[in-house]
Coordinates of C-alpha atoms and ligand atoms in Angstrom, one line a residue:
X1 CA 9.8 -9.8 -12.1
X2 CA 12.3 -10.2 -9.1
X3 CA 11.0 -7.7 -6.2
X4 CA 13.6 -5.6 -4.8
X5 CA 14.6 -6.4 -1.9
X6 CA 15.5 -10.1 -2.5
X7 CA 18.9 -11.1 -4.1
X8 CA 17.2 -12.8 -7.2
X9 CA 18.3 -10.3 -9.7
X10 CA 22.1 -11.2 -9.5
X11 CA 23.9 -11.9 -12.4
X12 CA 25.3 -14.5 -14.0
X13 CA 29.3 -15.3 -12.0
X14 CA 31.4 -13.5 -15.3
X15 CA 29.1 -10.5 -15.3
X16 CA 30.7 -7.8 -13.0
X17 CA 27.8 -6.6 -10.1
X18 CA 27.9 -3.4 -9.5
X19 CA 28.0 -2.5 -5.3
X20 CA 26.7 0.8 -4.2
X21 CA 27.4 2.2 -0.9
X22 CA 25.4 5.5 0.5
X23 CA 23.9 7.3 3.1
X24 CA 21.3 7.8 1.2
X25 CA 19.8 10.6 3.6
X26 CA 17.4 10.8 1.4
X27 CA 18.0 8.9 -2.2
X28 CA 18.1 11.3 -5.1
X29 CA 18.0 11.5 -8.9
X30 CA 21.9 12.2 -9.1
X31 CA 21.8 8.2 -7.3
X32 CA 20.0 6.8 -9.6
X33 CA 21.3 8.0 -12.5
X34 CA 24.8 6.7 -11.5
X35 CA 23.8 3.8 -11.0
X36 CA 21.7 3.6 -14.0
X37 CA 24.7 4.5 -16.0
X38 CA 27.3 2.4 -14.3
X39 CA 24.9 -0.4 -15.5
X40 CA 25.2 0.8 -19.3
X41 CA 28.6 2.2 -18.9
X42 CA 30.4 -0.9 -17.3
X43 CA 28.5 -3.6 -18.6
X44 CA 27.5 -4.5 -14.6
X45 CA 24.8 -7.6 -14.3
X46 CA 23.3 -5.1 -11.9
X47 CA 24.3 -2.9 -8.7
X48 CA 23.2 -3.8 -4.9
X49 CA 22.7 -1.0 -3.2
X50 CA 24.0 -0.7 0.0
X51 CA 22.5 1.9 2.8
X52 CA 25.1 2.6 5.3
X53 CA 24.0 2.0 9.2
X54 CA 25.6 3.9 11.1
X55 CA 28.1 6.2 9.1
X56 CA 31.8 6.3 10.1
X57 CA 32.6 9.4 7.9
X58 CA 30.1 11.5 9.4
X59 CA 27.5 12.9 11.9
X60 CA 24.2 11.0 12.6
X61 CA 21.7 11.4 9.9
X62 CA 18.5 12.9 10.7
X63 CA 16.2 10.1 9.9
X64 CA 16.5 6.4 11.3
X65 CA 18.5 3.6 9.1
X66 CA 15.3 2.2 8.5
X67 CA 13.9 5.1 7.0
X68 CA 16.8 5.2 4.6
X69 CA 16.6 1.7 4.0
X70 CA 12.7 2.0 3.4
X71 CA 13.5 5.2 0.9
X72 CA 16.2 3.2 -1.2
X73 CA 13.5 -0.2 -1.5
X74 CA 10.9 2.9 -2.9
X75 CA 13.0 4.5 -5.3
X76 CA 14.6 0.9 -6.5
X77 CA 11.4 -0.9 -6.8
X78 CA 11.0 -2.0 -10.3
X79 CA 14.0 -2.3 -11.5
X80 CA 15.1 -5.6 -11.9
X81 CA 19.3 -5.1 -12.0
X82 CA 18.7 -3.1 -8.7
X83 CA 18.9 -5.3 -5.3
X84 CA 18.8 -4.1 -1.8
X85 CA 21.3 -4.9 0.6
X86 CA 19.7 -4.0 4.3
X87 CA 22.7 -6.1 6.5
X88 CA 24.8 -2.7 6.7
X89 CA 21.5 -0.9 8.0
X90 CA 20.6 -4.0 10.3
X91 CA 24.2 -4.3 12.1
X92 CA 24.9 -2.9 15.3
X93 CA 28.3 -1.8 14.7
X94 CA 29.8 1.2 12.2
X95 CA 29.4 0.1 8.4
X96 CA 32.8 0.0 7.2
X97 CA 33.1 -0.7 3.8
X98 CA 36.0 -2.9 3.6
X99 CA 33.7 -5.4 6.2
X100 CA 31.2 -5.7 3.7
X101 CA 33.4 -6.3 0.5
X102 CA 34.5 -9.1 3.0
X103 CA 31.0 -10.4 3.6
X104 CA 30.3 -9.9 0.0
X105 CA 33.4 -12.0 -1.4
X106 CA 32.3 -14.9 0.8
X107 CA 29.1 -14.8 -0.1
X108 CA 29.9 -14.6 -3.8
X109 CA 33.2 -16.2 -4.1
X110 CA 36.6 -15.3 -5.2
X111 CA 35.7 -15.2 -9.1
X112 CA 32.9 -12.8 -9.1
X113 CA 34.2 -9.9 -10.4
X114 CA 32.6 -7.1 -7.3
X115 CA 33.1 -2.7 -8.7
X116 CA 32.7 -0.5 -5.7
X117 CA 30.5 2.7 -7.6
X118 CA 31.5 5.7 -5.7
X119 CA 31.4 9.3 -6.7
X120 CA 34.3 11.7 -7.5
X121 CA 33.9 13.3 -4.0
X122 CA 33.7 10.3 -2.1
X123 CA 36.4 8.8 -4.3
X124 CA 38.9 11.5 -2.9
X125 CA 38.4 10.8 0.0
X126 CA 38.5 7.1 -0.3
X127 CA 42.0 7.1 2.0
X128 CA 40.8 8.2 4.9
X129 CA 38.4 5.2 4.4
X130 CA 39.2 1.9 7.3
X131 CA 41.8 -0.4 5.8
X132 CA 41.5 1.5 2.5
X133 CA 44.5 -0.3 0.8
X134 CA 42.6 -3.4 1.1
X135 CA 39.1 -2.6 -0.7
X136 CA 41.6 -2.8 -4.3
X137 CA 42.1 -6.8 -3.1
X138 CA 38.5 -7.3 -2.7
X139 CA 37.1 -5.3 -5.6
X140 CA 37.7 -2.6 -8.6
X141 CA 36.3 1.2 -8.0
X142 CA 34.4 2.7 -10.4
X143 CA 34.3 6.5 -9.9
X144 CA 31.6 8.4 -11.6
X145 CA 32.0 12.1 -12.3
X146 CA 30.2 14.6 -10.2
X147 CA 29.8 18.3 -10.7
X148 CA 32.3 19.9 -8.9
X149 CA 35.4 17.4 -8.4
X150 CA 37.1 16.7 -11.0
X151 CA 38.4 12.7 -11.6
X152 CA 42.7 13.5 -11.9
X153 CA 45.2 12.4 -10.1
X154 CA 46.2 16.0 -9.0
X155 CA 43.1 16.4 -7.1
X156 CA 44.2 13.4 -4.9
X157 CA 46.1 12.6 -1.7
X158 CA 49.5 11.8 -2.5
X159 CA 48.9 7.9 -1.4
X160 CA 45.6 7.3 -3.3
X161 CA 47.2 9.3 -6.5
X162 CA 49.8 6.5 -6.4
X163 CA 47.2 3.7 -6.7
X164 CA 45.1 5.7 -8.8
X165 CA 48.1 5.8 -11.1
X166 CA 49.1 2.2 -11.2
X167 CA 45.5 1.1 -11.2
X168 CA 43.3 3.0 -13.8
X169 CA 42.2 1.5 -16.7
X170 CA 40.4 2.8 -19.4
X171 CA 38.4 -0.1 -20.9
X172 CA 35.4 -1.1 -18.4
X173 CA 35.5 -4.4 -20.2
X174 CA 38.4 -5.1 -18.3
X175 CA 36.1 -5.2 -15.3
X176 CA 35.4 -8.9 -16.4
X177 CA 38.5 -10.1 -16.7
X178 CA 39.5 -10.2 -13.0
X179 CA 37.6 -10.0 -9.6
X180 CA 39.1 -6.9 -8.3
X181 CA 41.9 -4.7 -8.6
X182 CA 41.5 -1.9 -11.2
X183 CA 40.0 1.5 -11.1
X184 CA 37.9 2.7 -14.3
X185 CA 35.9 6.3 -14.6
X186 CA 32.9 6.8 -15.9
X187 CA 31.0 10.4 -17.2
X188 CA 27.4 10.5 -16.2
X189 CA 24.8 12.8 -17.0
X190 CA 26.0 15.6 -14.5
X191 CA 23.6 16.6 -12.0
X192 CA 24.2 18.8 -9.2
X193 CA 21.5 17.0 -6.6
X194 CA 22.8 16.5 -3.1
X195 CA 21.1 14.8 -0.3
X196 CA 22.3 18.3 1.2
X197 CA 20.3 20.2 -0.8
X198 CA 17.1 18.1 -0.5
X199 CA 17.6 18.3 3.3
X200 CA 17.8 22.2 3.2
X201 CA 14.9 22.5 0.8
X202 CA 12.5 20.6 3.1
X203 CA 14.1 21.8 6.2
X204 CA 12.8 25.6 4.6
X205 CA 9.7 24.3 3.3
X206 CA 10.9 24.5 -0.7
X207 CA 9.9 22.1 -3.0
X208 CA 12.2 19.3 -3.2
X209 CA 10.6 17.9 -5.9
X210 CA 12.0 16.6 -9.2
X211 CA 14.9 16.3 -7.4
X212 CA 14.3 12.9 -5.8
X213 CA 11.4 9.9 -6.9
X214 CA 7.8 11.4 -6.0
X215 CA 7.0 7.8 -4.4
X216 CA 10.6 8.7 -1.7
X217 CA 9.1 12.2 -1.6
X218 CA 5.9 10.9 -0.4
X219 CA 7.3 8.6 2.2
X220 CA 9.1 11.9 3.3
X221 CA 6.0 14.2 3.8
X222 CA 3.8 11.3 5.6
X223 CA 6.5 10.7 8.1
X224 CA 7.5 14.1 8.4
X225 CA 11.0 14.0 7.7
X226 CA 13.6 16.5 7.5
X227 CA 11.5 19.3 9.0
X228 CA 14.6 20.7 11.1
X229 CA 17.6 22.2 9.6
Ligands
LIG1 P1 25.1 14.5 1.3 O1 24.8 15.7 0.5 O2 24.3 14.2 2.5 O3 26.6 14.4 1.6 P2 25.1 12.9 -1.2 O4 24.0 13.5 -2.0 O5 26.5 13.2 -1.5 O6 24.8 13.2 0.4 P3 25.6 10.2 -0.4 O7 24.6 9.2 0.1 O8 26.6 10.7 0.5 O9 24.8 11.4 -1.1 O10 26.3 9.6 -1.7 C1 26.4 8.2 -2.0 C2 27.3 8.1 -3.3 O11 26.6 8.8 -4.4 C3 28.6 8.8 -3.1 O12 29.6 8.0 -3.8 C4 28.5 10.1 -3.9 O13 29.7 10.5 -4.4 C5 27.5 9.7 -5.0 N1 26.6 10.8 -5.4 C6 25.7 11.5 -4.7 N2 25.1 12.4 -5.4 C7 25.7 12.4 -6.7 C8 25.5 13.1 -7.9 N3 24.6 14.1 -7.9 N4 26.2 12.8 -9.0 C9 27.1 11.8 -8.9 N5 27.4 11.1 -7.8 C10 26.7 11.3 -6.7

């Protein structure tokens, strides 16, 4: 079985692979299960995760990138479509997503068909992202519902409503056919779990758990973690 961690769970070049940026701060159920179901849903070879380094869109997490990094490997391990991506957390400079999809398409070539997973939430915002009009060159989006923001067009900025428009398709088999370019949606098993939430929980001294991987919430409690709100 391929450990996680190591690349040797990629799929074979016509099977889309899924790519699944985060902070992560910490990993949670609602995570896993989109990725889980993107697998299913999109017929994806397998998803790399992707733990952001230093986040552009907002303030400094409260644990180190390692420690995210170190949470992802935990709740990951074992599953043999899941791979871990550490470059974003190892870089010096701000993880932009549109550098990676660069790094990535070298890496993997110009056939490889690459679908950025994001959620509904991050998916509206996705033009405020650096060179967002670029990402639909170097990959498809797949946005996965979340409770709380709903996947239409109305709910978008006017520019990423025009793309959305022109590039939604409703077959994920489509996925396969090119390397990049469309966006699909995808209904998941709705669970309202935030990283927020988790954070609060444990800042208060609340049970987090069930919320989140008892082997993450373990790492949590030995390294003290999330103890301040
Ligand atoms: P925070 O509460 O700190 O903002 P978060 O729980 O939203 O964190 P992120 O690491 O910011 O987690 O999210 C990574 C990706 O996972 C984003 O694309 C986000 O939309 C998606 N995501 C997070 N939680 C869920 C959930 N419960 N259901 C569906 N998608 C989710």
């Amino acid at each position: 079985m391929p450990a996680t961690g190591t690349f040797s769970a990629f799929p074979k070049l016509s099977e889309p692979l899924g790519l699944f940026g985060g902070t992560f701060d910490p990993v949670h159920f609602g995570h896993l299960r989109l990725a889980e179901e993107a697998v299913a849903q999109l017929g994806l070879g397998g998803v790399r995760w992707l733990p952001a380094g230093q986040p552009p869109h907002r303030g400094q997490p409260q644990v180190t990138a390692g420690q995210r990094l170190q949470m992802v490997r935990l709740a990951t391990a074992g599953n043999p479509r899941f791979s871990v991506d550490a470059a974003e957390v190892e870089a010096a400079a701000p993880s932009y997503t549109v550098h990676t999809l660069e790094r990535l398409r070298r890496e993997l070539g110009p056939a490889q068909p690459l679908v950025l997973l994001v959620g509904a939430d991050a998916f509206a915002g996705l033009s405020g992202w650096h060179r967002w009009p670029e990402l639909f060159r170097l990959a498809h989006v797949a946005v996965s519902h979340r409770p709380g923001f709903p996947v239409e067009a109305a709910s978008l900025p006017a520019e990423l409503a025009g793309e959305f428009a022109a590039r939604r398709q409703s077959d994920p088999a489509l996925l396969q056919t090119a390397a990049a370019g469309c966006i699909v949606s995808f209904a998941m098993t709705q669970l309202a779990i935030s990283a927020t939430q988790i954070r609060r929980l444990l800042a208060n001294d609340l049970s987090a758990r069930y919320l989140l991987p008892d082997e993450v919430l373990d790492y949590i409690q030995v390294h003290s973690l999330y103890r301040n709100p």
